[in-house]
XYZ file of N, CA and C in Angstrom:
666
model
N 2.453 -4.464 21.903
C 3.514 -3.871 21.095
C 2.920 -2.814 20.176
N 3.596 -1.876 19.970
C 2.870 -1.031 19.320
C 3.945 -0.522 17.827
N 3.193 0.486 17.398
C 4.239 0.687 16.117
C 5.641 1.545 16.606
N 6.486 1.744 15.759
C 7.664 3.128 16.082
C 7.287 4.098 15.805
N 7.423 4.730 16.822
C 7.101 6.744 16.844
C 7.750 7.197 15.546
N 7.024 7.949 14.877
C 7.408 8.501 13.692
C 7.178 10.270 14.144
N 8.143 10.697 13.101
C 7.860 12.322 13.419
C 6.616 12.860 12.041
N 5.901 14.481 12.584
C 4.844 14.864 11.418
C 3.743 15.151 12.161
N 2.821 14.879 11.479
C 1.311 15.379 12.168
C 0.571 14.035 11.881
N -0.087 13.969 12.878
C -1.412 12.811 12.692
C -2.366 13.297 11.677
N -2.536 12.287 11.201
C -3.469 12.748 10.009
C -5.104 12.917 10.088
N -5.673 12.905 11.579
C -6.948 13.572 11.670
C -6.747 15.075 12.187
N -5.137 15.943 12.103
C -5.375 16.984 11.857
C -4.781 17.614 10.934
N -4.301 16.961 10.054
C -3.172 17.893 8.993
C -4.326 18.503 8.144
N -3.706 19.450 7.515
C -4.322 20.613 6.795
C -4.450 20.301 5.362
N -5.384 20.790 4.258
C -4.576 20.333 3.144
C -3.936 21.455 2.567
N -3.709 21.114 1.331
C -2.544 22.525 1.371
C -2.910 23.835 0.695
N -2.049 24.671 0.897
C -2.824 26.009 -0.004
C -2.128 25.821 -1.049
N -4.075 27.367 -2.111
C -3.884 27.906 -3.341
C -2.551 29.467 -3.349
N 18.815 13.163 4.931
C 20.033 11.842 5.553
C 19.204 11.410 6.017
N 19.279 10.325 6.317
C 18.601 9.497 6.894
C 19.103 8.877 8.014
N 18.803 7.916 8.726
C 19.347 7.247 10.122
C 19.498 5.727 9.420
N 18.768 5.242 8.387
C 18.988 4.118 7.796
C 20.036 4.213 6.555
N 20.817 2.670 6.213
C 21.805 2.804 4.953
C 20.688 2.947 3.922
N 19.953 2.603 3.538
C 18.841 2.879 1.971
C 17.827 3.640 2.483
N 17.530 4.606 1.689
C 16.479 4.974 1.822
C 15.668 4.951 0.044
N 14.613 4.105 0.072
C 13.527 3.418 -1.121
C 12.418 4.129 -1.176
N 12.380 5.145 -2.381
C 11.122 5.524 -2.682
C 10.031 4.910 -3.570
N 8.266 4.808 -3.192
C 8.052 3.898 -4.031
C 7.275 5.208 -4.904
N 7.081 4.689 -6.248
C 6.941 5.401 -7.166
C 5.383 5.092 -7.753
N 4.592 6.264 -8.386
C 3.782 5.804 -8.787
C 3.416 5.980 -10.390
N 3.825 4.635 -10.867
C 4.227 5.080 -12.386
C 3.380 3.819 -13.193
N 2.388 2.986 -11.879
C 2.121 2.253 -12.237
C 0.434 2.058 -12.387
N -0.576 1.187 -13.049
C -1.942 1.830 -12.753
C -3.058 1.571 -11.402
N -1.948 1.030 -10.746
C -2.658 0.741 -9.344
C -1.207 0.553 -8.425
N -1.349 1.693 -6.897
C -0.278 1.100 -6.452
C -0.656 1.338 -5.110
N -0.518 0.067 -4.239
C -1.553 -0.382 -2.946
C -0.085 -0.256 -1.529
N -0.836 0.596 -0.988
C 0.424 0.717 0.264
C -0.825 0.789 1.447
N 0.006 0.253 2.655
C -0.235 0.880 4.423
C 0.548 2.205 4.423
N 0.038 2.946 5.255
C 0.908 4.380 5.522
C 0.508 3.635 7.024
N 2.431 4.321 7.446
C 2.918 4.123 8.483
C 2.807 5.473 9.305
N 2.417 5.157 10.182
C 3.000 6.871 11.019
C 2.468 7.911 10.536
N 3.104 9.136 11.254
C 2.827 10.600 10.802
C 2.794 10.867 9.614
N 2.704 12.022 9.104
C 3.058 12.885 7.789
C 4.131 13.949 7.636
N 5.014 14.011 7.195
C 5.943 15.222 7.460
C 5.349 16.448 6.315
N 4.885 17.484 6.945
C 4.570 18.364 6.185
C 5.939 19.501 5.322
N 5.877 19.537 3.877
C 6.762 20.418 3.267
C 6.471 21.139 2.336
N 7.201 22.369 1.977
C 7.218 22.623 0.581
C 8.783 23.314 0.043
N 8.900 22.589 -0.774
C 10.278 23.095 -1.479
C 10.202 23.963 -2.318
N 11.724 24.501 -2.744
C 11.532 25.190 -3.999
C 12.937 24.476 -4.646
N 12.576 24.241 -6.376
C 13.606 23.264 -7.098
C 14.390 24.820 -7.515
N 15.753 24.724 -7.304
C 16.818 25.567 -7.627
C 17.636 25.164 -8.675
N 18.303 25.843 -9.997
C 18.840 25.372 -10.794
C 20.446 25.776 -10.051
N 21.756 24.799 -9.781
C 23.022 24.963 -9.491
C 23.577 25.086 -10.490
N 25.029 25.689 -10.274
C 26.373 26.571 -10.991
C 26.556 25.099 -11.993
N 26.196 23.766 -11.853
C 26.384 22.521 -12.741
C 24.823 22.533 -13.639
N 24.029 23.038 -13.921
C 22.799 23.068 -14.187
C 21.558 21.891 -13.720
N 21.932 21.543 -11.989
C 21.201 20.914 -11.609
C 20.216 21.044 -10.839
N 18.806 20.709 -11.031
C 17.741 20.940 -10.485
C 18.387 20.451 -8.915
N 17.890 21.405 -7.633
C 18.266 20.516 -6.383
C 17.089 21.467 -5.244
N 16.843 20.536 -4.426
C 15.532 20.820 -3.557
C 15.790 21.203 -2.324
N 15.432 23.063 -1.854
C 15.499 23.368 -0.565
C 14.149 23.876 -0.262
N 14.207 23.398 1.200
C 12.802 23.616 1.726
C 12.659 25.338 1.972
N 11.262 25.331 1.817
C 10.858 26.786 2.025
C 10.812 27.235 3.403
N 11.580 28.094 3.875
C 12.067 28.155 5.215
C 10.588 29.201 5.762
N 9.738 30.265 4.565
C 8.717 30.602 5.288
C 7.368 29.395 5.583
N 7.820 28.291 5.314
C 6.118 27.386 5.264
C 6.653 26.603 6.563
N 5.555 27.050 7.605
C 5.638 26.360 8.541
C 5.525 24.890 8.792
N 6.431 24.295 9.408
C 5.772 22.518 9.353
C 4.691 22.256 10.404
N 4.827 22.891 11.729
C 3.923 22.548 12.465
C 2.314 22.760 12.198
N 2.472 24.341 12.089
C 0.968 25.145 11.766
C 0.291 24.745 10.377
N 1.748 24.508 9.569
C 1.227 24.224 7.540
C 0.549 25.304 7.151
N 0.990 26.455 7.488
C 0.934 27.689 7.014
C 2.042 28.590 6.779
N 2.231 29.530 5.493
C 3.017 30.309 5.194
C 3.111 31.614 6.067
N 4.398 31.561 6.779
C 4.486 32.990 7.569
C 5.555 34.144 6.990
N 6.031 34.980 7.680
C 6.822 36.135 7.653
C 8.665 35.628 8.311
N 8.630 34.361 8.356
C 9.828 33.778 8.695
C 11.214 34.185 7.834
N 12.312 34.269 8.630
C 13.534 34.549 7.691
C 13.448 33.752 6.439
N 13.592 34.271 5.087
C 14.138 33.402 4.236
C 15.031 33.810 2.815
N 15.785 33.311 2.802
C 16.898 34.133 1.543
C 16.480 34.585 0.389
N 15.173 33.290 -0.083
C 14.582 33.989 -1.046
C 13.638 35.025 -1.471
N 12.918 35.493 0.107
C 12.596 37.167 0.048
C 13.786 37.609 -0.493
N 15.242 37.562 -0.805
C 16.179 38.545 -0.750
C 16.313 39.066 -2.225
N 15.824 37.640 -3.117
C 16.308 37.276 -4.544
C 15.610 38.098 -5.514
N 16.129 38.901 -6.434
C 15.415 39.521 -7.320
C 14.501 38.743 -7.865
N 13.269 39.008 -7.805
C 11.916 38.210 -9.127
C 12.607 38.050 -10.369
N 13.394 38.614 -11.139
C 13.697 38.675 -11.810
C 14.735 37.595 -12.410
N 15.370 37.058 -11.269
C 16.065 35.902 -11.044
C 15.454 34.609 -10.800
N 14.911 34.751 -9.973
C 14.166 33.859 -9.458
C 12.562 33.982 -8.599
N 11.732 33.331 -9.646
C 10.251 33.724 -9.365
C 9.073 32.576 -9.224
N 9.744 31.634 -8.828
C 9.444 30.081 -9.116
C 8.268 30.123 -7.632
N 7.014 29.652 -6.989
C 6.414 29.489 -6.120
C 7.275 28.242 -5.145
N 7.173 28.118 -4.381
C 7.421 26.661 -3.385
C 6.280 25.377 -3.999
N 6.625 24.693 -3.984
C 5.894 23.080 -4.270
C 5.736 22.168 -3.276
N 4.585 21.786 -3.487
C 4.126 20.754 -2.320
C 4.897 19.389 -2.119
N 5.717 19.396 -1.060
C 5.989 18.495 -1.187
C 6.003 17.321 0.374
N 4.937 17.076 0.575
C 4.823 16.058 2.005
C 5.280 14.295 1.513
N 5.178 14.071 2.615
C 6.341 12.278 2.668
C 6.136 12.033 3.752
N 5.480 10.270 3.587
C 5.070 9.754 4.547
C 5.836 8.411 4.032
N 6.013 7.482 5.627
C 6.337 6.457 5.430
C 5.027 5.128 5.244
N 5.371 4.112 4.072
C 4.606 2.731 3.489
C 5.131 1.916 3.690
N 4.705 1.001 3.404
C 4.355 -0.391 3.003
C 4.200 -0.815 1.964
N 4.705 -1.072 1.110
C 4.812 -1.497 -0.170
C 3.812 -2.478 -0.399
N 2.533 -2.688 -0.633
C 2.253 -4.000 -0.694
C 2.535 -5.274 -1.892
N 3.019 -4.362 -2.585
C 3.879 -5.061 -3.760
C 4.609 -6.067 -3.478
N 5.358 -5.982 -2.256
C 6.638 -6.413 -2.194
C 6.809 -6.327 -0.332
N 6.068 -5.735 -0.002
C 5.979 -5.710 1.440
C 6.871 -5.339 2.470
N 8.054 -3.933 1.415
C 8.919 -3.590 1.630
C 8.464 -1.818 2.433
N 9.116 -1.460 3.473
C 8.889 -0.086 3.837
C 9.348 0.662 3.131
N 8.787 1.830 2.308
C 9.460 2.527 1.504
C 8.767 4.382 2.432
N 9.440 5.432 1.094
C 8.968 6.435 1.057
C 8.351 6.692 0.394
N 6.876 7.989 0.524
C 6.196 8.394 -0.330
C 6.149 9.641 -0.355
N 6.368 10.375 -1.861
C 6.155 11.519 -1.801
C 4.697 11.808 -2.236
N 3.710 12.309 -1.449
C 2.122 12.484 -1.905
C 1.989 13.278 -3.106
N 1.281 12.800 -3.868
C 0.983 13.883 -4.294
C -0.058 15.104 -3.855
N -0.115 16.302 -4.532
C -1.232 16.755 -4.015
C -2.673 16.442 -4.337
N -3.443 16.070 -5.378
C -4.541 15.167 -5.339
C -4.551 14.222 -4.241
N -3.827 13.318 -4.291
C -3.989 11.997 -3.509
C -4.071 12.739 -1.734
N -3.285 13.400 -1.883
C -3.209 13.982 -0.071
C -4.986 14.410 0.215
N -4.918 15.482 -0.729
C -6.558 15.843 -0.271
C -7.374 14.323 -0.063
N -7.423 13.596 -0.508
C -7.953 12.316 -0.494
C -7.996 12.080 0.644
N -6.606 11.751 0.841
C -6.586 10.768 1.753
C -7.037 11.839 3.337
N -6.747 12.680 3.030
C -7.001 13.638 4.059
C -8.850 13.498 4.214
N -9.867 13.624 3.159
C -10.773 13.578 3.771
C -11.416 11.903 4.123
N -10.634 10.943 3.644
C -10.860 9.536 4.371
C -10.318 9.778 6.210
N -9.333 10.104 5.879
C -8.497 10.634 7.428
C -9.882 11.339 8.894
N -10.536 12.370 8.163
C -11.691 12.596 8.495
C -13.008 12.240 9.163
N -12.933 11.290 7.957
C -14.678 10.526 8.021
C -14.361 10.360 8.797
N -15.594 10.190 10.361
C -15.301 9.257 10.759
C -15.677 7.396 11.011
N -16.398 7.378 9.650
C -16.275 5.908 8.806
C -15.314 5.073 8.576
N -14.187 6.074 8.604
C -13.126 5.514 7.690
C -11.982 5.676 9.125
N -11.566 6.946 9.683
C -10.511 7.261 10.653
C -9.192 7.628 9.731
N -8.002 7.328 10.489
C -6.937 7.300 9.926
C -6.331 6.007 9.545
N -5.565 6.270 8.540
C -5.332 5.263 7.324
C -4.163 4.628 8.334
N -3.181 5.805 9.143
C -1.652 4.899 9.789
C -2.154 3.999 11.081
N -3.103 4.278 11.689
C -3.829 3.825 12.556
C -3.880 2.168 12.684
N -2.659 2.094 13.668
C -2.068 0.515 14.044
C -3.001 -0.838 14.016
N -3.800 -0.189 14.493
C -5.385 -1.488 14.433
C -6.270 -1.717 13.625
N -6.771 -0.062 13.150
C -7.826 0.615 12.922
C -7.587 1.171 11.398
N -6.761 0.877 11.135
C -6.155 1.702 10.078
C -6.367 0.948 8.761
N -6.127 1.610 7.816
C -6.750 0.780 6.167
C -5.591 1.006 5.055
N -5.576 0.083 4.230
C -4.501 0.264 3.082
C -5.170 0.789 2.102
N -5.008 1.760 1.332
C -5.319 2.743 0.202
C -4.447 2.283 -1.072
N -5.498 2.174 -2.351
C -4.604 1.851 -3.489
C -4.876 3.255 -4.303
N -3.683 3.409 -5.357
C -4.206 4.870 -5.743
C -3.981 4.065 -6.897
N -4.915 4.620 -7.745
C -5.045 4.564 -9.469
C -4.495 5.929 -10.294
N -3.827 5.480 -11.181
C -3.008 6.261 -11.676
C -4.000 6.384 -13.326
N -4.241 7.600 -13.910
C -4.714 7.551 -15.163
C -4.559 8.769 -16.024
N -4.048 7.947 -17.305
C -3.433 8.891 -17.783
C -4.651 9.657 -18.304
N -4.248 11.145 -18.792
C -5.437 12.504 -19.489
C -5.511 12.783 -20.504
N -4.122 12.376 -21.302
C -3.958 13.323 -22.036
C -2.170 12.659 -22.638
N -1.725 13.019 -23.620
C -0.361 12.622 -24.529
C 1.068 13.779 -23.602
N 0.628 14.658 -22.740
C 1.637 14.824 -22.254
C 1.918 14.145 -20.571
N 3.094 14.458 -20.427
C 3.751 13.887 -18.981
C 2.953 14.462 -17.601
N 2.645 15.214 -17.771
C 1.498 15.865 -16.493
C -0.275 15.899 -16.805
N -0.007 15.542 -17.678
C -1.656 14.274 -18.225
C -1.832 13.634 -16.887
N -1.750 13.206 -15.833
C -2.120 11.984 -14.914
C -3.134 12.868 -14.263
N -4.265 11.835 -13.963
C -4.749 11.886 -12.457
C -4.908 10.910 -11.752
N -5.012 11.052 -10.343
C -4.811 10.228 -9.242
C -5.865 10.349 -8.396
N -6.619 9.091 -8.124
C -7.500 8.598 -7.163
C -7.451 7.571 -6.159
N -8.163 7.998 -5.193
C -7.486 7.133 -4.017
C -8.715 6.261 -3.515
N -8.419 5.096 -3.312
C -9.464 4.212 -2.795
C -8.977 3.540 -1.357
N -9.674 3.458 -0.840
C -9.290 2.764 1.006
C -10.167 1.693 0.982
N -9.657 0.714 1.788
C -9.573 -0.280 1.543
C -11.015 -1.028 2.232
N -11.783 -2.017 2.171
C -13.067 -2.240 2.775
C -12.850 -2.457 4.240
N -11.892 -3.175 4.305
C -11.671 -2.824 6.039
C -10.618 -2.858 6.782
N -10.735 -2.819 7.907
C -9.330 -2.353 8.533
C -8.751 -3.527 8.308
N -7.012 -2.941 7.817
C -5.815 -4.060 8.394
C -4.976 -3.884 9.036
N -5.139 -4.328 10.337
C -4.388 -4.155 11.592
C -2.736 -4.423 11.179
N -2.270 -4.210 11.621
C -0.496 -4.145 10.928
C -0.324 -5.461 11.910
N 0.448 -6.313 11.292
C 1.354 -7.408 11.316
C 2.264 -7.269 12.706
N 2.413 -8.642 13.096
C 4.027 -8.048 14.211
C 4.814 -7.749 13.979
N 5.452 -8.572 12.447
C 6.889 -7.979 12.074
C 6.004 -6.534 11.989
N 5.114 -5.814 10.965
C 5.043 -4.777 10.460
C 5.147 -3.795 11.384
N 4.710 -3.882 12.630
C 4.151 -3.131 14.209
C 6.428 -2.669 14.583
N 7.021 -3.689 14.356
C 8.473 -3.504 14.740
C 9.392 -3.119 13.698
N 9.018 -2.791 12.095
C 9.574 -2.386 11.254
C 10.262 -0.893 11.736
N 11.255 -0.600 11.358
C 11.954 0.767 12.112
C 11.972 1.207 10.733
N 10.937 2.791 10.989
C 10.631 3.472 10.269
C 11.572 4.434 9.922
N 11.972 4.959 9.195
C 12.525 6.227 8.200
C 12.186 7.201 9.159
N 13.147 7.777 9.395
C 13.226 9.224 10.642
C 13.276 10.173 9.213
N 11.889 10.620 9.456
C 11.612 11.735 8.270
C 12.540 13.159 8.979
N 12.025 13.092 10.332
C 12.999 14.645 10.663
C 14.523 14.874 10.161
N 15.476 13.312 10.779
C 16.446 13.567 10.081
C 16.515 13.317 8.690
N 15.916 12.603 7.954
C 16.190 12.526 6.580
C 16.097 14.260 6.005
N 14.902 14.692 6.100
C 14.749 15.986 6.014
C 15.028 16.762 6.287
N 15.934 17.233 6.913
C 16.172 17.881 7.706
C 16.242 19.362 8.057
N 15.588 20.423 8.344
C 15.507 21.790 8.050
C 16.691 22.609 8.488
N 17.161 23.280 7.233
C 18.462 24.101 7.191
C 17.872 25.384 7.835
N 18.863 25.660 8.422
C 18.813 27.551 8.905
C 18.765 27.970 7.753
N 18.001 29.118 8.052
C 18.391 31.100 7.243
C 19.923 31.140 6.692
N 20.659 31.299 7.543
C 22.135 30.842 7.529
C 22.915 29.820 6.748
N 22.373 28.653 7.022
C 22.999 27.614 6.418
C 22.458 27.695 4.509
N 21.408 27.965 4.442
C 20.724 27.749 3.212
C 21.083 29.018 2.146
N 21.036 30.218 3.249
C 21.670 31.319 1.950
C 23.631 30.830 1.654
N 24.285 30.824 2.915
C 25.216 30.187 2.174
C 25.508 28.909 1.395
N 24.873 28.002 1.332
C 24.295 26.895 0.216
C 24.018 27.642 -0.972
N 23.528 28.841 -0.821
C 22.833 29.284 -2.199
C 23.840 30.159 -2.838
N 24.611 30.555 -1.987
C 26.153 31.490 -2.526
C 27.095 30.238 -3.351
N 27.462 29.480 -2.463
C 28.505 28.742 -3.016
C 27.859 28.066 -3.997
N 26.568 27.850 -4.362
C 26.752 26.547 -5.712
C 25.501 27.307 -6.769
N 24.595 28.368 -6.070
C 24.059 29.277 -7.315
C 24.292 30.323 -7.258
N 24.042 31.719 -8.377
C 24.361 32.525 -8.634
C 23.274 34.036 -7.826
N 22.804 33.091 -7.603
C 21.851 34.227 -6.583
C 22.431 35.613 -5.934
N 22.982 34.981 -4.970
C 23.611 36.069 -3.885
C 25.789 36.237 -4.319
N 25.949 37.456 -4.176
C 26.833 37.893 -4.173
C 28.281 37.364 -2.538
N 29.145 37.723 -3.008
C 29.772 37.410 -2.104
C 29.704 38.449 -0.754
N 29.711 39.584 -0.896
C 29.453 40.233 -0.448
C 28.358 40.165 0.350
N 26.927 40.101 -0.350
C 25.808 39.471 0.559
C 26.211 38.660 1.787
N 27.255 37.539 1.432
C 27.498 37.019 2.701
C 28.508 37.062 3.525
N 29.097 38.023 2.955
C 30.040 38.563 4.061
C 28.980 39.589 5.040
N 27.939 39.952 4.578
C 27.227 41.095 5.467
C 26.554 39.968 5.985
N 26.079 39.048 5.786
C 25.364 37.997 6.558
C 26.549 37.680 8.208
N 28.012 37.473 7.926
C 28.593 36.610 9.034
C 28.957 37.886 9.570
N 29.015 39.300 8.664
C 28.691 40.274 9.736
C 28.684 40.563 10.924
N 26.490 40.090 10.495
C 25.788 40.231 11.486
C 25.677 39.150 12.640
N 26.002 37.834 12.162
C 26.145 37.076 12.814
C 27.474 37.293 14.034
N 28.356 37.858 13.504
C 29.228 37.721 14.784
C 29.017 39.460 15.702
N 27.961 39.956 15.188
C 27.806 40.955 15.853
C 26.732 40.670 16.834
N 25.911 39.604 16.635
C 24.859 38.947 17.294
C 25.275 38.234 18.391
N 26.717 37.581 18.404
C 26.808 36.605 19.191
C 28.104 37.676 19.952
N 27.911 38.696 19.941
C 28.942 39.455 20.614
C 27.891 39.725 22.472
């Protein structure tokens, strides 16, 4: 028996980074605590967002349509926010990858959003080949990350990652746990879909802008 196919990259080749769901819950586990010990399940879904303020003044997260997921490199890809004055909006994309755990807390499957410290980590344990990969059904190791604070403000933390002395082969229930479909949870919006997302609920683009958008679109599909 083996584990459930997860979508992402195996983690003896992901990169590190540059200078809905199919289930009713989806549980993120958080790291707010000074040790917090998980299995990583499966792939890695590679991302980076950018946080947008909406017409309600709410922070809300669309993926950066130029950062490739496969390659995990930034290309020349359509994206609305080439369109946006700097002046408006000048914010970089943020790292944001998610892999599915194991809670060992509680021994519950959750989500993780990596951070970027901890990823490089775990990325060069992923490497060794002492160590292998951490999701690795047999072969694979549970990592606790230590959380410590720096400093009196909120981005004071750093994060270190420790793997575990030896392999723990995943469980039977654990091997048949049905993992979090990161593709659909995540799911990547069109060029299309995302600038009109960005008309109707921020102030970005004009109406007009997207009337020249469905334009072109129905001149495309002519």
């Amino acid at each position: 028996m083996t584990t459930a196919t997860t979508s992402g990259r195996d983690w003896s080749q992901v990169k590190k980074p540059q200078s809905g769901g199919d289930r009713a819950e989806i549980v993120r586990i958080k790291l707010d605590k000074e040790t917090t010990k998980v299995r990583i399940i499966g792939n890695v879904l590679p991302r980076y967002v950018r946080w947008v303020t909406t017409n309600e003044g709410k922070k809300h997260p669309l993926e950066c349509l130029s950062f490739d997921r496969d390659t995990e490199e930034f290309t020349n890809a359509r994206d609305p926010f080439k369109e946006i004055d700097e002046a408006i909006y000048n914010e970089k994309p943020q790292f944001s990858y998610v892999v599915n755990v194991i809670d060992r807390a509680d021994g519950k499957l959750k989500l993780m959003d990596i951070k970027t410290t901890v990823f490089k980590q775990i990325v060069d344990y992923a490497r060794d080949p002492d160590y292998g990969s951490p999701a690795d059904p047999e072969n694979g190791y549970d990592i606790t990350i230590k959380r410590e604070k720096t400093g009196p403000l909120p981005q004071n933390v750093k994060y270190s990652v420790m793997p575990g002395r030896n392999s723990t082969p995943l469980t039977t229930s654990e091997r048949t746990m049905e993992a979090f479909n990161l593709d659909s949870i995540f799911k990547r919006s069109t060029y299309e879909e995302q600038k009109e997302w960005l008309w109707k609920n921020t102030a970005y683009f004009t109406e007009e802008s997207v009337d020249d958008l469905k334009s072109t679109e129905t001149m495309e599909d002519i």
